[in-house]
Amino acid sequence: MTIRVMLVDDQELLRTGFRMILQSQGDIEIAAEAGDGAQALERLRHTEVDVILMDVRMPRLDGVQATRRICLAEDGSPLPGAPHVLILTTFDLDEYAFAALKAGASGFLLKDVPPTELVAAIRAVHGGDAVVAPTTTRRMIDRFAEVLPTPQSAPGSNVLDPLTEREREVFLLVAQGLSNGEIAARLVLSEATVKTHVGRILAKLSLRDRVQAVVLAYEAGLIRAGATD
């Protein structure tokens, strides 16, 4: 299966570098390019794309706003069938990258990412996985929670009502950054069973991936900035 990728960055030299790397892969096709978020939205009207490599700091429309329009409906729910967005950033703990995760991005990459990691990240998000480890997302939340506004529509304590008791246990461990293997060991379950629970949790809560679960848990007050497991 070919993965259709869009490159969105206002620096043509960077787009050229990424294009050269990705075009050498037999399963990746550069479907479109754009110099800013507004141009990316226009290109998406006419081009089918699976994964978007999105810079955050661009003129006209930045990567955070573009990601929100691509990934989320007006009510803040995930748009079904939307492309997966990978944010490109210069710094590891970047407030723009965190805002983009809240806007629906599936992860972020440093712009100097090694080629093998870039390719692996694209394949991972295309397969439905998140590229940012939940523990990294937690560090970003801990750092920026006080300076970034919480949406007025932030969920309340009843956010877990659709889940069974076991699913709530699994959700809280996912939100703490535990892997499927670690959750399996903690709850004395098989990894396959944990994976099934995680899939059901994401579906019931309309979440795209585990990173979104961490953000949701913070906004609902189920985990706290600075808290440790």
PDB file of C-alpha atoms in Angstrom:
ATOM      1  CA  MET A   1       0.000   0.000   0.000  1.00  0.00           C
ATOM      2  CA  THR A   2       1.354   3.418  -0.990  1.00  0.00           C
ATOM      3  CA  ILE A   3       1.375   6.137   1.683  1.00  0.00           C
ATOM      4  CA  ARG A   4       0.476   9.518   0.180  1.00  0.00           C
ATOM      5  CA  VAL A   5       2.382  12.313   1.941  1.00  0.00           C
ATOM      6  CA  MET A   6       2.018  16.090   1.836  1.00  0.00           C
ATOM      7  CA  LEU A   7       4.969  18.313   2.777  1.00  0.00           C
ATOM      8  CA  VAL A   8       4.008  21.653   4.371  1.00  0.00           C
ATOM      9  CA  ASP A   9       6.872  24.048   5.150  1.00  0.00           C
ATOM     10  CA  ASP A  10       7.651  27.609   4.098  1.00  0.00           C
ATOM     11  CA  GLN A  11      11.302  26.696   3.511  1.00  0.00           C
ATOM     12  CA  GLU A  12      11.635  25.145   0.070  1.00  0.00           C
ATOM     13  CA  LEU A  13      15.079  23.744   0.909  1.00  0.00           C
ATOM     14  CA  LEU A  14      13.639  21.668   3.751  1.00  0.00           C
ATOM     15  CA  ARG A  15      10.829  20.388   1.574  1.00  0.00           C
ATOM     16  CA  THR A  16      13.405  19.378  -1.041  1.00  0.00           C
ATOM     17  CA  GLY A  17      15.405  17.459   1.549  1.00  0.00           C
ATOM     18  CA  PHE A  18      12.381  15.599   2.873  1.00  0.00           C
ATOM     19  CA  ARG A  19      11.195  14.883  -0.673  1.00  0.00           C
ATOM     20  CA  MET A  20      14.528  13.303  -1.630  1.00  0.00           C
ATOM     21  CA  ILE A  21      14.450  11.076   1.437  1.00  0.00           C
ATOM     22  CA  LEU A  22      10.851   9.949   1.044  1.00  0.00           C
ATOM     23  CA  GLN A  23      10.842   9.428  -2.713  1.00  0.00           C
ATOM     24  CA  SER A  24      13.525   6.772  -2.280  1.00  0.00           C
ATOM     25  CA  GLN A  25      11.012   4.631  -0.369  1.00  0.00           C
ATOM     26  CA  GLY A  26       8.968   2.239  -2.440  1.00  0.00           C
ATOM     27  CA  ASP A  27       5.847   2.602  -0.299  1.00  0.00           C
ATOM     28  CA  ILE A  28       5.789   6.427   0.017  1.00  0.00           C
ATOM     29  CA  GLU A  29       4.579   8.930  -2.581  1.00  0.00           C
ATOM     30  CA  ILE A  30       4.800  12.739  -2.343  1.00  0.00           C
ATOM     31  CA  ALA A  31       1.211  13.642  -3.220  1.00  0.00           C
ATOM     32  CA  ALA A  32       1.465  17.412  -2.676  1.00  0.00           C
ATOM     33  CA  GLU A  33       3.514  20.254  -1.221  1.00  0.00           C
ATOM     34  CA  ALA A  34       2.539  23.587   0.337  1.00  0.00           C
ATOM     35  CA  GLY A  35       4.356  26.643   1.615  1.00  0.00           C
ATOM     36  CA  ASP A  36       1.932  27.444   4.458  1.00  0.00           C
ATOM     37  CA  GLY A  37      -1.202  26.181   6.179  1.00  0.00           C
ATOM     38  CA  ALA A  38      -3.631  28.034   3.926  1.00  0.00           C
ATOM     39  CA  GLN A  39      -2.073  26.540   0.815  1.00  0.00           C
ATOM     40  CA  ALA A  40      -2.154  23.110   2.441  1.00  0.00           C
ATOM     41  CA  LEU A  41      -5.915  23.378   3.048  1.00  0.00           C
ATOM     42  CA  GLU A  42      -6.430  24.396  -0.570  1.00  0.00           C
ATOM     43  CA  ARG A  43      -4.355  21.469  -1.859  1.00  0.00           C
ATOM     44  CA  LEU A  44      -6.300  19.026   0.315  1.00  0.00           C
ATOM     45  CA  ARG A  45      -9.507  19.937  -1.514  1.00  0.00           C
ATOM     46  CA  HIS A  46      -8.151  18.327  -4.663  1.00  0.00           C
ATOM     47  CA  THR A  47      -5.624  15.763  -3.408  1.00  0.00           C
ATOM     48  CA  GLU A  48      -5.991  12.595  -1.349  1.00  0.00           C
ATOM     49  CA  VAL A  49      -3.379  12.519   1.416  1.00  0.00           C
ATOM     50  CA  ASP A  50      -2.683   9.986   4.169  1.00  0.00           C
ATOM     51  CA  VAL A  51       0.029  11.749   6.212  1.00  0.00           C
ATOM     52  CA  ILE A  52       0.996  15.424   6.424  1.00  0.00           C
ATOM     53  CA  LEU A  53       4.421  16.653   7.548  1.00  0.00           C
ATOM     54  CA  MET A  54       3.479  20.065   8.940  1.00  0.00           C
ATOM     55  CA  ASP A  55       5.761  22.884  10.027  1.00  0.00           C
ATOM     56  CA  VAL A  56       4.380  24.939  12.916  1.00  0.00           C
ATOM     57  CA  ARG A  57       5.736  28.428  12.262  1.00  0.00           C
ATOM     58  CA  MET A  58       4.604  29.640   8.849  1.00  0.00           C
ATOM     59  CA  PRO A  59       3.108  32.832   7.385  1.00  0.00           C
ATOM     60  CA  ARG A  60      -0.620  33.354   6.701  1.00  0.00           C
ATOM     61  CA  LEU A  61      -1.831  30.231   8.513  1.00  0.00           C
ATOM     62  CA  ASP A  62       0.459  28.431  10.960  1.00  0.00           C
ATOM     63  CA  GLY A  63       0.675  24.688  11.472  1.00  0.00           C
ATOM     64  CA  VAL A  64      -1.416  24.659  14.653  1.00  0.00           C
ATOM     65  CA  GLN A  65      -4.412  26.379  13.056  1.00  0.00           C
ATOM     66  CA  ALA A  66      -4.080  24.293   9.907  1.00  0.00           C
ATOM     67  CA  THR A  67      -3.914  21.078  11.937  1.00  0.00           C
ATOM     68  CA  ARG A  68      -7.055  22.018  13.855  1.00  0.00           C
ATOM     69  CA  ARG A  69      -8.966  22.630  10.610  1.00  0.00           C
ATOM     70  CA  ILE A  70      -7.722  19.376   9.122  1.00  0.00           C
ATOM     71  CA  CYS A  71      -8.229  17.088  12.115  1.00  0.00           C
ATOM     72  CA  LEU A  72     -11.165  18.478  14.103  1.00  0.00           C
ATOM     73  CA  ALA A  73     -14.790  19.300  13.422  1.00  0.00           C
ATOM     74  CA  GLU A  74     -16.329  22.570  14.669  1.00  0.00           C
ATOM     75  CA  ASP A  75     -17.403  20.871  17.908  1.00  0.00           C
ATOM     76  CA  GLY A  76     -13.850  19.678  18.546  1.00  0.00           C
ATOM     77  CA  SER A  77     -14.489  16.026  17.701  1.00  0.00           C
ATOM     78  CA  PRO A  78     -12.071  14.173  15.392  1.00  0.00           C
ATOM     79  CA  LEU A  79     -12.949  14.315  11.708  1.00  0.00           C
ATOM     80  CA  PRO A  80     -13.319  10.765  10.367  1.00  0.00           C
ATOM     81  CA  GLY A  81     -10.971   9.980   7.531  1.00  0.00           C
ATOM     82  CA  ALA A  82      -8.794  13.051   8.104  1.00  0.00           C
ATOM     83  CA  PRO A  83      -5.087  12.722   7.251  1.00  0.00           C
ATOM     84  CA  HIS A  84      -2.677  12.066  10.097  1.00  0.00           C
ATOM     85  CA  VAL A  85      -0.542  15.104  10.898  1.00  0.00           C
ATOM     86  CA  LEU A  86       3.086  14.946  12.003  1.00  0.00           C
ATOM     87  CA  ILE A  87       4.327  18.284  13.318  1.00  0.00           C
ATOM     88  CA  LEU A  88       7.842  19.434  12.412  1.00  0.00           C
ATOM     89  CA  THR A  89       9.519  21.502  15.109  1.00  0.00           C
ATOM     90  CA  THR A  90      12.992  22.824  15.900  1.00  0.00           C
ATOM     91  CA  PHE A  91      12.871  22.277  19.662  1.00  0.00           C
ATOM     92  CA  ASP A  92      11.854  19.212  21.675  1.00  0.00           C
ATOM     93  CA  LEU A  93       9.549  20.797  24.264  1.00  0.00           C
ATOM     94  CA  ASP A  94       7.889  23.407  22.056  1.00  0.00           C
ATOM     95  CA  GLU A  95       4.627  25.122  23.013  1.00  0.00           C
ATOM     96  CA  TYR A  96       3.621  25.092  19.349  1.00  0.00           C
ATOM     97  CA  ALA A  97       4.084  21.332  19.161  1.00  0.00           C
ATOM     98  CA  PHE A  98       1.984  20.868  22.295  1.00  0.00           C
ATOM     99  CA  ALA A  99      -0.779  23.091  20.913  1.00  0.00           C
ATOM    100  CA  ALA A 100      -0.727  21.060  17.708  1.00  0.00           C
ATOM    101  CA  LEU A 101      -1.171  17.818  19.663  1.00  0.00           C
ATOM    102  CA  LYS A 102      -4.231  19.345  21.302  1.00  0.00           C
ATOM    103  CA  ALA A 103      -5.423  20.345  17.833  1.00  0.00           C
ATOM    104  CA  GLY A 104      -5.375  16.721  16.663  1.00  0.00           C
ATOM    105  CA  ALA A 105      -1.827  16.006  15.488  1.00  0.00           C
ATOM    106  CA  SER A 106      -0.639  12.422  15.888  1.00  0.00           C
ATOM    107  CA  GLY A 107       2.867  13.391  16.943  1.00  0.00           C
ATOM    108  CA  PHE A 108       5.833  15.619  16.318  1.00  0.00           C
ATOM    109  CA  LEU A 109       9.325  15.286  14.892  1.00  0.00           C
ATOM    110  CA  LEU A 110      12.417  17.428  15.179  1.00  0.00           C
ATOM    111  CA  LYS A 111      13.432  18.924  11.847  1.00  0.00           C
ATOM    112  CA  ASP A 112      16.845  17.274  12.095  1.00  0.00           C
ATOM    113  CA  VAL A 113      15.293  13.818  12.511  1.00  0.00           C
ATOM    114  CA  PRO A 114      17.434  11.027  10.974  1.00  0.00           C
ATOM    115  CA  PRO A 115      15.996   9.743   7.678  1.00  0.00           C
ATOM    116  CA  THR A 116      15.269   6.280   9.054  1.00  0.00           C
ATOM    117  CA  GLU A 117      13.262   7.755  11.943  1.00  0.00           C
ATOM    118  CA  LEU A 118      11.354  10.054   9.584  1.00  0.00           C
ATOM    119  CA  VAL A 119      10.305   7.126   7.399  1.00  0.00           C
ATOM    120  CA  ALA A 120       9.422   4.978  10.429  1.00  0.00           C
ATOM    121  CA  ALA A 121       7.310   7.812  11.893  1.00  0.00           C
ATOM    122  CA  ILE A 122       5.310   8.212   8.695  1.00  0.00           C
ATOM    123  CA  ARG A 123       4.637   4.489   8.525  1.00  0.00           C
ATOM    124  CA  ALA A 124       3.688   4.423  12.211  1.00  0.00           C
ATOM    125  CA  VAL A 125       1.054   7.167  12.051  1.00  0.00           C
ATOM    126  CA  HIS A 126      -0.293   5.746   8.798  1.00  0.00           C
ATOM    127  CA  GLY A 127      -0.829   2.502  10.700  1.00  0.00           C
ATOM    128  CA  GLY A 128      -2.739   4.312  13.456  1.00  0.00           C
ATOM    129  CA  ASP A 129       0.001   4.690  16.051  1.00  0.00           C
ATOM    130  CA  ALA A 130       1.179   7.900  17.709  1.00  0.00           C
ATOM    131  CA  VAL A 131       4.756   9.025  17.178  1.00  0.00           C
ATOM    132  CA  VAL A 132       5.196  10.932  20.432  1.00  0.00           C
ATOM    133  CA  ALA A 133       5.578   8.780  23.527  1.00  0.00           C
ATOM    134  CA  PRO A 134       2.803   9.609  26.030  1.00  0.00           C
ATOM    135  CA  THR A 135       5.468  10.317  28.656  1.00  0.00           C
ATOM    136  CA  THR A 136       6.883  13.024  26.386  1.00  0.00           C
ATOM    137  CA  THR A 137       3.417  14.483  25.996  1.00  0.00           C
ATOM    138  CA  ARG A 138       3.067  14.497  29.778  1.00  0.00           C
ATOM    139  CA  ARG A 139       6.312  16.491  30.051  1.00  0.00           C
ATOM    140  CA  MET A 140       4.961  18.967  27.529  1.00  0.00           C
ATOM    141  CA  ILE A 141       1.708  19.279  29.488  1.00  0.00           C
ATOM    142  CA  ASP A 142       3.616  19.742  32.750  1.00  0.00           C
ATOM    143  CA  ARG A 143       5.615  22.563  31.207  1.00  0.00           C
ATOM    144  CA  PHE A 144       2.920  24.438  29.317  1.00  0.00           C
ATOM    145  CA  ALA A 145      -0.294  23.730  31.240  1.00  0.00           C
ATOM    146  CA  GLU A 146      -0.207  27.055  33.087  1.00  0.00           C
ATOM    147  CA  VAL A 147       0.485  29.227  30.036  1.00  0.00           C
ATOM    148  CA  LEU A 148      -1.785  27.594  27.478  1.00  0.00           C
ATOM    149  CA  PRO A 149      -5.521  28.230  27.762  1.00  0.00           C
ATOM    150  CA  THR A 150      -7.800  25.298  28.383  1.00  0.00           C
ATOM    151  CA  PRO A 151     -10.650  25.135  25.848  1.00  0.00           C
ATOM    152  CA  GLN A 152     -14.026  26.205  27.240  1.00  0.00           C
ATOM    153  CA  SER A 153     -15.359  22.864  26.090  1.00  0.00           C
ATOM    154  CA  ALA A 154     -12.850  20.924  28.195  1.00  0.00           C
ATOM    155  CA  PRO A 155     -14.455  17.681  29.413  1.00  0.00           C
ATOM    156  CA  GLY A 156     -15.523  17.212  32.997  1.00  0.00           C
ATOM    157  CA  SER A 157     -15.071  14.354  35.444  1.00  0.00           C
ATOM    158  CA  ASN A 158     -17.779  12.299  33.686  1.00  0.00           C
ATOM    159  CA  VAL A 159     -15.568  11.846  30.621  1.00  0.00           C
ATOM    160  CA  LEU A 160     -15.061   8.169  31.468  1.00  0.00           C
ATOM    161  CA  ASP A 161     -18.763   7.327  31.753  1.00  0.00           C
ATOM    162  CA  PRO A 162     -18.822   5.384  28.441  1.00  0.00           C
ATOM    163  CA  LEU A 163     -16.064   3.052  29.695  1.00  0.00           C
ATOM    164  CA  THR A 164     -16.322  -0.150  31.686  1.00  0.00           C
ATOM    165  CA  GLU A 165     -14.497  -0.391  34.998  1.00  0.00           C
ATOM    166  CA  ARG A 166     -11.625  -2.312  33.396  1.00  0.00           C
ATOM    167  CA  GLU A 167     -11.412   0.156  30.512  1.00  0.00           C
ATOM    168  CA  ARG A 168     -11.164   3.016  33.012  1.00  0.00           C
ATOM    169  CA  GLU A 169      -8.234   1.281  34.668  1.00  0.00           C
ATOM    170  CA  VAL A 170      -6.507   0.854  31.325  1.00  0.00           C
ATOM    171  CA  PHE A 171      -7.260   4.449  30.266  1.00  0.00           C
ATOM    172  CA  LEU A 172      -5.660   5.912  33.395  1.00  0.00           C
ATOM    173  CA  LEU A 173      -2.541   3.798  32.890  1.00  0.00           C
ATOM    174  CA  VAL A 174      -2.340   4.868  29.236  1.00  0.00           C
ATOM    175  CA  ALA A 175      -2.623   8.473  30.421  1.00  0.00           C
ATOM    176  CA  GLN A 176       0.314   7.904  32.774  1.00  0.00           C
ATOM    177  CA  GLY A 177       2.469   6.909  29.807  1.00  0.00           C
ATOM    178  CA  LEU A 178       2.571   3.136  30.291  1.00  0.00           C
ATOM    179  CA  SER A 179       3.044   0.874  27.276  1.00  0.00           C
ATOM    180  CA  ASN A 180       0.740  -2.049  26.523  1.00  0.00           C
ATOM    181  CA  GLY A 181       3.310  -4.404  27.992  1.00  0.00           C
ATOM    182  CA  GLU A 182       3.586  -2.402  31.198  1.00  0.00           C
ATOM    183  CA  ILE A 183      -0.187  -2.170  31.526  1.00  0.00           C
ATOM    184  CA  ALA A 184      -0.477  -5.927  30.971  1.00  0.00           C
ATOM    185  CA  ALA A 185       2.002  -6.575  33.760  1.00  0.00           C
ATOM    186  CA  ARG A 186       0.283  -4.123  36.099  1.00  0.00           C
ATOM    187  CA  LEU A 187      -3.198  -5.571  35.563  1.00  0.00           C
ATOM    188  CA  VAL A 188      -2.105  -9.192  35.011  1.00  0.00           C
ATOM    189  CA  LEU A 189      -3.520  -9.320  31.488  1.00  0.00           C
ATOM    190  CA  SER A 190      -2.130 -10.388  28.131  1.00  0.00           C
ATOM    191  CA  GLU A 191      -0.796  -7.664  25.813  1.00  0.00           C
ATOM    192  CA  ALA A 192      -3.389  -8.698  23.231  1.00  0.00           C
ATOM    193  CA  THR A 193      -6.164  -8.064  25.742  1.00  0.00           C
ATOM    194  CA  VAL A 194      -4.722  -4.662  26.640  1.00  0.00           C
ATOM    195  CA  LYS A 195      -4.478  -3.750  22.960  1.00  0.00           C
ATOM    196  CA  THR A 196      -8.152  -4.659  22.531  1.00  0.00           C
ATOM    197  CA  HIS A 197      -9.097  -2.509  25.534  1.00  0.00           C
ATOM    198  CA  VAL A 198      -7.097   0.443  24.209  1.00  0.00           C
ATOM    199  CA  GLY A 199      -8.787   0.206  20.812  1.00  0.00           C
ATOM    200  CA  ARG A 200     -12.240   0.188  22.419  1.00  0.00           C
ATOM    201  CA  ILE A 201     -11.318   3.118  24.677  1.00  0.00           C
ATOM    202  CA  LEU A 202     -10.146   5.261  21.782  1.00  0.00           C
ATOM    203  CA  ALA A 203     -13.305   4.447  19.832  1.00  0.00           C
ATOM    204  CA  LYS A 204     -15.675   5.154  22.723  1.00  0.00           C
ATOM    205  CA  LEU A 205     -14.000   8.473  23.596  1.00  0.00           C
ATOM    206  CA  SER A 206     -13.545   9.523  19.935  1.00  0.00           C
ATOM    207  CA  LEU A 207      -9.764   9.763  20.312  1.00  0.00           C
ATOM    208  CA  ARG A 208      -7.334   9.322  17.428  1.00  0.00           C
ATOM    209  CA  ASP A 209      -4.469   7.824  19.453  1.00  0.00           C
ATOM    210  CA  ARG A 210      -2.805   7.444  22.857  1.00  0.00           C
ATOM    211  CA  VAL A 211      -1.378  10.965  22.773  1.00  0.00           C
ATOM    212  CA  GLN A 212      -4.892  12.376  22.610  1.00  0.00           C
ATOM    213  CA  ALA A 213      -5.768  10.186  25.609  1.00  0.00           C
ATOM    214  CA  VAL A 214      -3.050  11.878  27.664  1.00  0.00           C
ATOM    215  CA  VAL A 215      -4.291  15.345  26.707  1.00  0.00           C
ATOM    216  CA  LEU A 216      -7.901  14.392  27.481  1.00  0.00           C
ATOM    217  CA  ALA A 217      -6.954  12.967  30.871  1.00  0.00           C
ATOM    218  CA  TYR A 218      -5.167  16.192  31.791  1.00  0.00           C
ATOM    219  CA  GLU A 219      -8.004  18.443  30.640  1.00  0.00           C
ATOM    220  CA  ALA A 220     -10.524  16.359  32.584  1.00  0.00           C
ATOM    221  CA  GLY A 221      -8.436  16.677  35.746  1.00  0.00           C
ATOM    222  CA  LEU A 222      -7.737  12.937  35.877  1.00  0.00           C
ATOM    223  CA  ILE A 223      -3.984  13.557  35.925  1.00  0.00           C
ATOM    224  CA  ARG A 224      -2.193  16.652  37.181  1.00  0.00           C
ATOM    225  CA  ALA A 225       0.727  18.673  35.866  1.00  0.00           C
ATOM    226  CA  GLY A 226       3.802  17.561  37.748  1.00  0.00           C
ATOM    227  CA  ALA A 227       2.187  14.349  38.970  1.00  0.00           C
ATOM    228  CA  THR A 228       4.201  11.140  38.919  1.00  0.00           C
ATOM    229  CA  ASP A 229       3.043   7.577  38.700  1.00  0.00           C
TER     230      ASP A 229
END
